[in-house]
mmCIF file of C-alpha atoms and ligand atoms in Angstrom:
data_model
loop_
_atom_site.group_PDB
_atom_site.id
_atom_site.type_symbol
_atom_site.label_atom_id
_atom_site.label_comp_id
_atom_site.label_asym_id
_atom_site.label_seq_id
_atom_site.Cartn_x
_atom_site.Cartn_y
_atom_site.Cartn_z
ATOM 1 C CA MET A 1 249.198 21.842 75.947
ATOM 2 C CA THR A 2 247.390 19.289 78.209
ATOM 3 C CA GLU A 3 245.894 16.224 76.739
ATOM 4 C CA LYS A 4 242.464 16.759 75.553
ATOM 5 C CA ASN A 5 239.444 14.764 76.468
ATOM 6 C CA MET A 6 238.232 14.395 72.811
ATOM 7 C CA SER A 7 234.987 12.976 73.785
ATOM 8 C CA LYS A 8 233.282 16.141 75.433
ATOM 9 C CA LEU A 9 232.486 19.331 73.781
ATOM 10 C CA ILE A 10 231.887 22.439 75.660
ATOM 11 C CA SER A 11 229.919 25.138 73.720
ATOM 12 C CA ILE A 12 230.431 28.779 74.917
ATOM 13 C CA LEU A 13 227.469 31.079 73.705
ATOM 14 C CA VAL A 14 227.906 34.858 73.242
ATOM 15 C CA PRO A 15 225.410 37.235 72.122
ATOM 16 C CA CYS A 16 226.930 40.427 70.775
ATOM 17 C CA PHE A 17 224.999 43.722 69.850
ATOM 18 C CA ASN A 18 227.218 46.593 68.898
ATOM 19 C CA GLU A 19 230.102 45.089 70.756
ATOM 20 C CA GLN A 20 233.231 46.167 68.532
ATOM 21 C CA ASP A 21 235.089 47.263 71.570
ATOM 22 C CA SER A 22 234.315 44.606 73.893
ATOM 23 C CA ILE A 23 235.366 41.440 71.844
ATOM 24 C CA SER A 24 239.056 41.468 71.780
ATOM 25 C CA GLY A 25 239.182 41.985 75.493
ATOM 26 C CA PHE A 26 236.780 39.222 75.746
ATOM 27 C CA MET A 27 238.802 36.854 73.793
ATOM 28 C CA ALA A 28 241.857 37.721 75.544
ATOM 29 C CA THR A 29 240.295 36.807 78.935
ATOM 30 C CA ILE A 30 238.553 33.705 78.082
ATOM 31 C CA SER A 31 241.458 32.214 75.855
ATOM 32 C CA PRO A 32 243.544 31.241 78.655
ATOM 33 C CA VAL A 33 240.843 29.735 80.659
ATOM 34 C CA LEU A 34 239.443 27.676 77.898
ATOM 35 C CA GLU A 35 242.977 26.652 76.839
ATOM 36 C CA SER A 36 243.308 25.095 80.406
ATOM 37 C CA LEU A 37 240.218 23.120 80.193
ATOM 38 C CA GLN A 38 240.300 19.000 79.379
ATOM 39 C CA GLU A 39 237.496 19.278 76.860
ATOM 40 C CA ASN A 40 237.286 20.418 73.592
ATOM 41 C CA VAL A 41 235.674 23.819 73.254
ATOM 42 C CA GLU A 42 233.442 25.830 70.498
ATOM 43 C CA ILE A 43 232.686 29.580 70.862
ATOM 44 C CA LEU A 44 229.716 30.553 69.059
ATOM 45 C CA PHE A 45 229.173 34.284 68.664
ATOM 46 C CA ILE A 46 225.662 35.579 67.861
ATOM 47 C CA ASP A 47 225.970 38.812 66.120
ATOM 48 C CA ASP A 48 222.329 40.229 66.978
ATOM 49 C CA GLY A 49 221.926 42.813 64.049
ATOM 50 C CA SER A 50 225.007 44.972 65.168
ATOM 51 C CA THR A 51 225.329 48.318 63.220
ATOM 52 C CA ASP A 52 228.915 49.010 64.159
ATOM 53 C CA GLU A 53 232.140 46.945 63.224
ATOM 54 C CA THR A 54 231.120 43.898 65.474
ATOM 55 C CA LEU A 55 230.452 41.404 62.482
ATOM 56 C CA LYS A 56 233.658 41.954 60.797
ATOM 57 C CA LEU A 57 235.707 41.605 63.942
ATOM 58 C CA LEU A 58 233.951 38.399 64.618
ATOM 59 C CA SER A 59 234.570 36.896 61.146
ATOM 60 C CA ARG A 60 238.096 37.813 61.191
ATOM 61 C CA LEU A 61 238.359 36.098 64.511
ATOM 62 C CA ALA A 62 236.526 33.200 63.015
ATOM 63 C CA GLY A 63 239.245 33.240 60.258
ATOM 64 C CA GLN A 64 242.086 33.025 62.823
ATOM 65 C CA ASN A 65 240.605 30.849 65.332
ATOM 66 C CA GLN A 66 239.034 27.271 64.301
ATOM 67 C CA GLN A 67 237.111 27.105 67.636
ATOM 68 C CA VAL A 68 235.101 30.091 66.882
ATOM 69 C CA LYS A 69 231.726 30.178 65.020
ATOM 70 C CA VAL A 70 229.571 32.984 64.290
ATOM 71 C CA ILE A 71 226.063 33.528 63.127
ATOM 72 C CA SER A 72 224.634 37.021 62.268
ATOM 73 C CA PHE A 73 221.038 37.911 62.206
ATOM 74 C CA SER A 74 219.279 39.745 59.689
ATOM 75 C CA ARG A 75 218.545 42.547 62.484
ATOM 76 C CA ASN A 76 218.288 43.085 66.073
ATOM 77 C CA PHE A 77 216.211 40.600 67.483
ATOM 78 C CA GLY A 78 217.159 40.745 71.189
ATOM 79 C CA LYS A 79 219.485 38.849 73.566
ATOM 80 C CA GLU A 80 216.718 36.395 74.377
ATOM 81 C CA ALA A 81 216.392 35.700 70.583
ATOM 82 C CA ALA A 82 220.220 35.491 70.257
ATOM 83 C CA LEU A 83 220.481 33.039 73.164
ATOM 84 C CA THR A 84 217.587 31.190 71.477
ATOM 85 C CA ALA A 85 219.508 30.687 68.091
ATOM 86 C CA GLY A 86 222.629 29.784 70.089
ATOM 87 C CA LEU A 87 221.113 27.003 71.946
ATOM 88 C CA ASP A 88 219.299 25.758 68.548
ATOM 89 C CA LEU A 89 222.832 25.511 66.753
ATOM 90 C CA VAL A 90 225.303 24.442 69.104
ATOM 91 C CA THR A 91 226.111 20.622 69.610
ATOM 92 C CA GLY A 92 228.206 20.740 72.792
ATOM 93 C CA ASP A 93 227.737 18.351 75.743
ATOM 94 C CA ALA A 94 227.466 21.191 78.104
ATOM 95 C CA VAL A 95 226.534 24.830 76.857
ATOM 96 C CA ILE A 96 227.552 27.955 79.008
ATOM 97 C CA PRO A 97 225.824 31.413 77.489
ATOM 98 C CA ILE A 98 228.288 34.272 78.763
ATOM 99 C CA ASP A 99 227.991 38.333 77.944
ATOM 100 C CA VAL A 100 230.820 39.810 75.930
ATOM 101 C CA ASP A 101 231.135 42.460 78.444
ATOM 102 C CA LEU A 102 233.208 40.534 80.978
ATOM 103 C CA GLN A 103 230.356 40.968 83.498
ATOM 104 C CA ASP A 104 230.171 37.268 83.801
ATOM 105 C CA PRO A 105 233.794 36.200 85.270
ATOM 106 C CA VAL A 106 235.099 33.588 83.208
ATOM 107 C CA GLU A 107 237.109 32.388 86.096
ATOM 108 C CA LEU A 108 233.856 30.419 87.103
ATOM 109 C CA ILE A 109 233.992 28.251 83.825
ATOM 110 C CA PRO A 110 236.384 25.661 85.314
ATOM 111 C CA GLN A 111 234.353 25.371 88.381
ATOM 112 C CA MET A 112 231.142 24.987 86.467
ATOM 113 C CA ILE A 113 232.586 22.087 84.445
ATOM 114 C CA GLU A 114 233.740 20.495 87.710
ATOM 115 C CA LYS A 115 230.345 20.366 88.918
ATOM 116 C CA TRP A 116 229.095 19.275 85.748
ATOM 117 C CA LYS A 117 231.370 16.249 85.784
ATOM 118 C CA ALA A 118 230.424 15.442 89.358
ATOM 119 C CA GLY A 119 227.002 15.141 88.249
ATOM 120 C CA ALA A 120 225.285 18.423 88.019
ATOM 121 C CA ASP A 121 222.769 19.208 85.044
ATOM 122 C CA VAL A 122 222.554 22.875 85.509
ATOM 123 C CA VAL A 123 225.221 24.808 87.445
ATOM 124 C CA LEU A 124 223.995 28.549 88.108
ATOM 125 C CA ALA A 125 226.226 31.402 88.591
ATOM 126 C CA ARG A 126 224.885 33.677 91.360
ATOM 127 C CA ARG A 127 225.301 37.188 91.831
ATOM 128 C CA LEU A 128 226.272 37.755 95.392
ATOM 129 C CA ASP A 129 225.799 41.677 95.383
ATOM 130 C CA ARG A 130 225.181 44.441 92.828
ATOM 131 C CA PRO A 131 227.704 47.295 94.222
ATOM 132 C CA SER A 132 226.784 49.522 91.129
ATOM 133 C CA ASP A 133 223.006 49.499 91.727
ATOM 134 C CA SER A 134 221.198 52.090 93.209
ATOM 135 C CA PHE A 135 218.879 51.567 96.218
ATOM 136 C CA ILE A 136 215.906 51.930 94.126
ATOM 137 C CA LYS A 137 216.898 49.458 91.598
ATOM 138 C CA ARG A 138 217.656 46.709 94.346
ATOM 139 C CA LEU A 139 214.307 47.273 95.944
ATOM 140 C CA ALA A 140 212.538 46.723 92.886
ATOM 141 C CA VAL A 141 214.766 43.666 91.934
ATOM 142 C CA ASN A 142 213.493 42.356 95.673
ATOM 143 C CA ILE A 143 209.890 42.970 94.728
ATOM 144 C CA PHE A 144 210.062 41.281 91.484
ATOM 145 C CA TYR A 145 211.593 38.013 92.598
ATOM 146 C CA LYS A 146 209.137 37.874 95.611
ATOM 147 C CA LEU A 147 205.957 38.627 93.399
ATOM 148 C CA ILE A 148 207.084 36.102 90.740
ATOM 149 C CA SER A 149 208.169 33.389 93.130
ATOM 150 C CA PHE A 150 204.436 34.012 94.444
ATOM 151 C CA LEU A 151 202.743 33.942 91.260
ATOM 152 C CA SER A 152 204.484 31.605 89.042
ATOM 153 C CA SER A 153 204.755 27.782 89.440
ATOM 154 C CA THR A 154 208.161 27.704 87.590
ATOM 155 C CA PRO A 155 210.704 28.426 90.216
ATOM 156 C CA ILE A 156 213.012 31.290 88.913
ATOM 157 C CA PRO A 157 215.986 31.595 90.925
ATOM 158 C CA ARG A 158 217.087 34.825 92.667
ATOM 159 C CA ASP A 159 219.841 36.961 91.364
ATOM 160 C CA VAL A 160 220.733 34.477 88.452
ATOM 161 C CA GLY A 161 221.213 35.700 84.940
ATOM 162 C CA ASP A 162 221.738 33.690 81.812
ATOM 163 C CA TYR A 163 225.344 32.918 82.885
ATOM 164 C CA ARG A 164 225.177 29.303 83.714
ATOM 165 C CA LEU A 165 226.091 25.761 82.606
ATOM 166 C CA MET A 166 223.435 23.697 81.000
ATOM 167 C CA ASP A 167 223.853 19.890 79.899
ATOM 168 C CA ARG A 168 223.034 18.614 76.702
ATOM 169 C CA LYS A 169 219.643 17.108 77.979
ATOM 170 C CA VAL A 170 218.614 20.577 79.525
ATOM 171 C CA VAL A 171 219.436 22.396 76.343
ATOM 172 C CA ASP A 172 217.347 19.937 74.348
ATOM 173 C CA SER A 173 214.333 20.466 76.731
ATOM 174 C CA ILE A 174 214.604 24.129 76.517
ATOM 175 C CA CYS A 175 214.603 23.606 72.675
ATOM 176 C CA LEU A 176 211.377 22.136 73.092
ATOM 177 C CA LEU A 177 209.704 25.495 74.111
ATOM 178 C CA PRO A 178 208.116 27.021 71.177
ATOM 179 C CA GLU A 179 206.936 30.244 72.679
ATOM 180 C CA ARG A 180 207.628 33.489 70.944
ATOM 181 C CA ASN A 181 207.616 35.517 74.144
ATOM 182 C CA ARG A 182 211.354 34.504 75.316
ATOM 183 C CA PHE A 183 211.477 35.359 79.008
ATOM 184 C CA MET A 184 214.970 33.851 79.138
ATOM 185 C CA LYS A 185 215.182 34.083 83.007
ATOM 186 C CA GLY A 186 212.092 31.643 83.180
ATOM 187 C CA ILE A 187 212.840 29.638 79.929
ATOM 188 C CA LEU A 188 216.139 28.397 81.297
ATOM 189 C CA SER A 189 214.681 27.429 84.326
ATOM 190 C CA TRP A 190 211.782 25.852 83.385
ATOM 191 C CA PRO A 191 213.263 22.380 82.582
ATOM 192 C CA GLY A 192 214.544 21.827 86.277
ATOM 193 C CA TYR A 193 216.972 18.940 86.491
ATOM 194 C CA GLU A 194 219.940 18.451 89.045
ATOM 195 C CA THR A 195 221.094 22.193 89.757
ATOM 196 C CA GLU A 196 224.201 23.467 91.667
ATOM 197 C CA VAL A 197 224.902 27.109 92.471
ATOM 198 C CA ILE A 198 228.213 28.933 92.328
ATOM 199 C CA ASP A 199 228.338 32.495 93.990
ATOM 200 C CA PHE A 200 230.286 35.582 92.623
ATOM 201 C CA SER A 201 230.182 38.951 92.710
ATOM 202 C CA ARG A 202 229.198 40.834 89.576
ATOM 203 C CA PRO A 203 231.737 43.548 88.350
ATOM 204 C CA ASP A 204 230.691 46.740 86.375
ATOM 205 C CA ARG A 205 230.881 46.609 82.678
ATOM 206 C CA ALA A 206 234.493 46.801 81.089
ATOM 207 C CA THR A 207 233.495 48.772 78.155
ATOM 208 C CA GLY A 208 230.517 50.332 76.770
ATOM 209 C CA ARG A 209 227.167 50.820 78.350
ATOM 210 C CA SER A 210 224.471 48.578 79.396
ATOM 211 C CA LYS A 211 221.510 48.600 76.830
ATOM 212 C CA TRP A 212 218.904 48.381 79.786
ATOM 213 C CA ARG A 213 217.149 51.430 81.078
ATOM 214 C CA SER A 214 214.752 51.403 83.972
ATOM 215 C CA TRP A 215 211.760 51.440 81.747
ATOM 216 C CA LYS A 216 212.826 48.498 79.812
ATOM 217 C CA LEU A 217 213.694 46.664 82.888
ATOM 218 C CA PHE A 218 210.226 47.460 84.363
ATOM 219 C CA ASN A 219 208.550 46.062 81.195
ATOM 220 C CA TYR A 220 210.816 43.098 81.073
ATOM 221 C CA ALA A 221 209.542 42.212 84.912
ATOM 222 C CA LEU A 222 206.024 42.740 83.876
ATOM 223 C CA ASP A 223 206.664 40.352 80.779
ATOM 224 C CA GLY A 224 208.228 37.740 83.311
ATOM 225 C CA ILE A 225 204.934 37.722 85.312
ATOM 226 C CA PHE A 226 202.593 37.702 82.358
ATOM 227 C CA SER A 227 204.706 35.131 80.593
ATOM 228 C CA PHE A 228 205.046 32.709 83.566
ATOM 229 C CA SER A 229 201.983 33.011 85.528
ATOM 230 C CA THR A 230 198.083 33.456 84.851
ATOM 231 C CA ALA A 231 197.602 34.303 88.433
ATOM 232 C CA PRO A 232 197.059 38.127 87.468
ATOM 233 C CA LEU A 233 193.632 36.772 85.353
ATOM 234 C CA ARG A 234 192.835 34.776 88.570
ATOM 235 C CA MET A 235 193.435 37.864 90.687
ATOM 236 C CA TRP A 236 190.503 39.662 88.675
ATOM 237 C CA THR A 237 188.221 36.686 89.494
ATOM 238 C CA TYR A 238 188.735 37.527 93.113
ATOM 239 C CA ALA A 239 188.669 41.208 92.939
ATOM 240 C CA GLY A 240 185.441 40.917 91.068
ATOM 241 C CA LEU A 241 183.910 38.510 93.626
ATOM 242 C CA VAL A 242 184.945 40.746 96.690
ATOM 243 C CA LEU A 243 183.781 44.043 95.086
ATOM 244 C CA SER A 244 180.615 42.273 93.949
ATOM 245 C CA PHE A 245 180.023 41.260 97.600
ATOM 246 C CA PHE A 246 180.735 44.652 99.101
ATOM 247 C CA SER A 247 178.247 46.165 96.414
ATOM 248 C CA LEU A 248 175.555 43.988 97.230
ATOM 249 C CA CYS A 249 175.914 44.818 100.992
ATOM 250 C CA TYR A 250 175.778 48.433 100.071
ATOM 251 C CA LEU A 251 172.880 48.056 97.844
ATOM 252 C CA ILE A 252 170.929 46.213 100.611
ATOM 253 C CA PHE A 253 171.877 48.950 103.149
ATOM 254 C CA ILE A 254 170.498 51.834 100.792
ATOM 255 C CA VAL A 255 167.521 49.787 99.847
ATOM 256 C CA ALA A 256 166.810 49.442 103.602
ATOM 257 C CA LYS A 257 167.635 52.829 104.574
ATOM 258 C CA THR A 258 165.221 54.065 101.682
ATOM 259 C CA LEU A 259 162.490 52.001 102.878
ATOM 260 C CA ILE A 260 162.797 52.833 106.547
ATOM 261 C CA PHE A 261 163.716 56.731 106.389
ATOM 262 C CA GLY A 262 162.299 57.552 102.859
ATOM 263 C CA VAL A 263 163.982 59.110 99.825
ATOM 264 C CA ASP A 264 167.021 60.831 100.494
ATOM 265 C CA LEU A 265 168.400 62.967 97.753
ATOM 266 C CA PRO A 266 171.868 63.898 98.477
ATOM 267 C CA GLY A 267 174.792 61.449 97.577
ATOM 268 C CA TYR A 268 176.302 63.047 94.283
ATOM 269 C CA ALA A 269 179.616 62.899 95.907
ATOM 270 C CA SER A 270 179.315 59.084 96.781
ATOM 271 C CA VAL A 271 177.738 58.100 93.286
ATOM 272 C CA VAL A 272 180.424 59.935 91.565
ATOM 273 C CA SER A 273 183.411 58.270 93.530
ATOM 274 C CA ILE A 274 181.853 54.794 93.097
ATOM 275 C CA ILE A 275 181.432 55.229 89.484
ATOM 276 C CA LEU A 276 184.874 56.477 89.177
ATOM 277 C CA PHE A 277 186.450 53.971 91.198
ATOM 278 C CA PHE A 278 184.698 50.964 89.362
ATOM 279 C CA SER A 279 185.702 52.442 85.862
ATOM 280 C CA GLY A 280 189.216 52.313 87.074
ATOM 281 C CA ILE A 281 189.130 48.935 88.332
ATOM 282 C CA ASN A 282 187.444 47.873 84.948
ATOM 283 C CA LEU A 283 190.188 49.394 83.047
ATOM 284 C CA VAL A 284 192.859 47.723 84.991
ATOM 285 C CA GLY A 285 190.962 44.428 84.271
ATOM 286 C CA LEU A 286 190.727 45.268 80.628
ATOM 287 C CA GLY A 287 194.391 46.089 80.710
ATOM 288 C CA ILE A 288 195.210 42.634 82.135
ATOM 289 C CA LEU A 289 193.187 40.695 79.609
ATOM 290 C CA GLY A 290 194.874 42.867 77.110
ATOM 291 C CA GLU A 291 198.252 41.782 78.205
ATOM 292 C CA TYR A 292 197.348 38.052 77.901
ATOM 293 C CA LEU A 293 195.449 38.547 74.609
ATOM 294 C CA GLY A 294 198.647 40.224 73.071
ATOM 295 C CA ARG A 295 200.397 37.319 74.020
ATOM 296 C CA VAL A 296 198.208 35.023 72.564
ATOM 297 C CA PHE A 297 198.153 37.091 69.199
ATOM 298 C CA ILE A 298 201.957 37.096 69.221
ATOM 299 C CA GLU A 299 202.111 33.365 69.692
ATOM 300 C CA VAL A 300 199.222 32.392 67.211
ATOM 301 C CA LYS A 301 201.243 34.506 64.408
ATOM 302 C CA GLN A 302 204.042 31.845 64.678
ATOM 303 C CA ARG A 303 206.783 33.885 63.647
ATOM 304 C CA PRO A 304 210.307 32.890 63.825
ATOM 305 C CA VAL A 305 211.957 34.089 66.855
ATOM 306 C CA TYR A 306 215.194 35.006 64.578
ATOM 307 C CA LEU A 307 216.371 35.353 61.094
ATOM 308 C CA ILE A 308 220.092 34.354 60.246
ATOM 309 C CA LYS A 309 221.636 36.274 57.572
ATOM 310 C CA ARG A 310 225.243 34.705 57.733
ATOM 311 C CA LYS A 311 226.878 31.700 59.211
ATOM 312 C CA ILE A 312 230.628 31.419 59.361
ATOM 313 C CA GLY A 313 232.748 28.458 60.643
ATOM 314 C CA PHE A 314 229.696 25.704 60.285
ATOM 315 C CA ASP A 315 230.414 22.949 57.965
HETATM 316 N N1 LIG B 401 222.907 41.982 73.606
HETATM 317 C C1 LIG B 401 222.303 41.219 72.689
HETATM 318 N N2 LIG B 401 221.306 41.897 71.963
HETATM 319 C C2 LIG B 401 220.676 43.061 72.274
HETATM 320 C C3 LIG B 401 221.245 43.786 73.487
HETATM 321 C C4 LIG B 401 222.039 42.919 74.067
HETATM 322 O O1 LIG B 401 222.846 40.415 71.992
HETATM 323 O O2 LIG B 401 219.715 43.286 71.869
HETATM 324 C C5 LIG B 401 224.029 41.046 74.296
HETATM 325 C C6 LIG B 401 225.123 42.205 74.564
HETATM 326 O O3 LIG B 401 225.893 42.499 73.543
HETATM 327 C C7 LIG B 401 225.768 41.626 75.726
HETATM 328 C C8 LIG B 401 224.885 40.848 76.633
HETATM 329 O O4 LIG B 401 223.726 40.680 75.537
HETATM 330 O O5 LIG B 401 226.668 40.458 75.268
HETATM 331 C C9 LIG B 401 224.292 41.628 77.710
HETATM 332 O O6 LIG B 401 223.981 42.980 77.242
HETATM 333 P P1 LIG B 401 224.141 44.135 78.390
HETATM 334 O O7 LIG B 401 225.653 44.228 78.981
HETATM 335 O O8 LIG B 401 223.730 45.550 77.668
HETATM 336 O O9 LIG B 401 223.177 43.678 79.563
HETATM 337 P P2 LIG B 401 223.161 43.648 80.938
HETATM 338 O O10 LIG B 401 224.655 43.170 81.225
HETATM 339 O O11 LIG B 401 222.982 45.042 81.527
HETATM 340 O O12 LIG B 401 222.151 42.647 81.506
HETATM 341 MG MG1 LIG B 402 226.417 43.660 80.480
#
């Protein structure tokens, strides 16, 4: 074994939700890579309330492998909560969250660490292509990134997931964010710092299936926009102003027409369509207000983001 640089610790964060089939393959793939590193390594698995054998496998693994630590949630809180817990608990000088399904290529880890040692605080892994995605999904993803970069003041890098290396100071900055709505793409990018990018092409899942469905993805995109921008509220002010202006013009026109040409009763169709149009617009406005109000409601409750049922391997 190569001489280890005892002064630095790399923490690998692995969220797992019902991943009994992925864990052994993941360990087999990542172990040689971690073995080859100069630094010390800890692997923290976060069992996100799995209902299968995941926790049993993980605790067995922690028994065999000194580097492995496990925390287990009291129920499923979602990947965002799992990552939040991981970032709160690890002590590494650099932290790398990675999916257990091998969709994040482990070969990038040494490259990330190289760049980190060369001075980068954040090393992003950027997906070059998504071969398995449908045209519609790719289009939707495109629109999402365009929209959010237009609306939000936090730059959210394109085609970058949670797989990245973060220096200790970046992790500490992220841990300062107390919000309950954990839109991780935004939260991880919020601190900024010296950022480098490595490109890779993302393979399909090795085992099991993704827990993301299109409806969930769509809601996730809305979440991102509402959590990282108040532009939709502002848009409403503009829409109100523009519509009021046109309504006023129309009102003047009608009054003038009535004064000049006398009373003219027909107009049922136009009245109904105007009422319907404005009711629709009002409802959308209320909906957007509701989105923010709902978020404020969740934030003021101040509930914890996750609950830990068990910790293994911590001293
Ligand atoms: N995951 C989790 N909690 C959840 C859903 C997923 O911890 O509620 C984990 C999952 O075990 C995996 C990672 O998050 O390690 C990515 O999940 P998935 O592959 O389903 O998402 P995708 O790769 O499609 O983004
Ligand atoms: Mg996956």
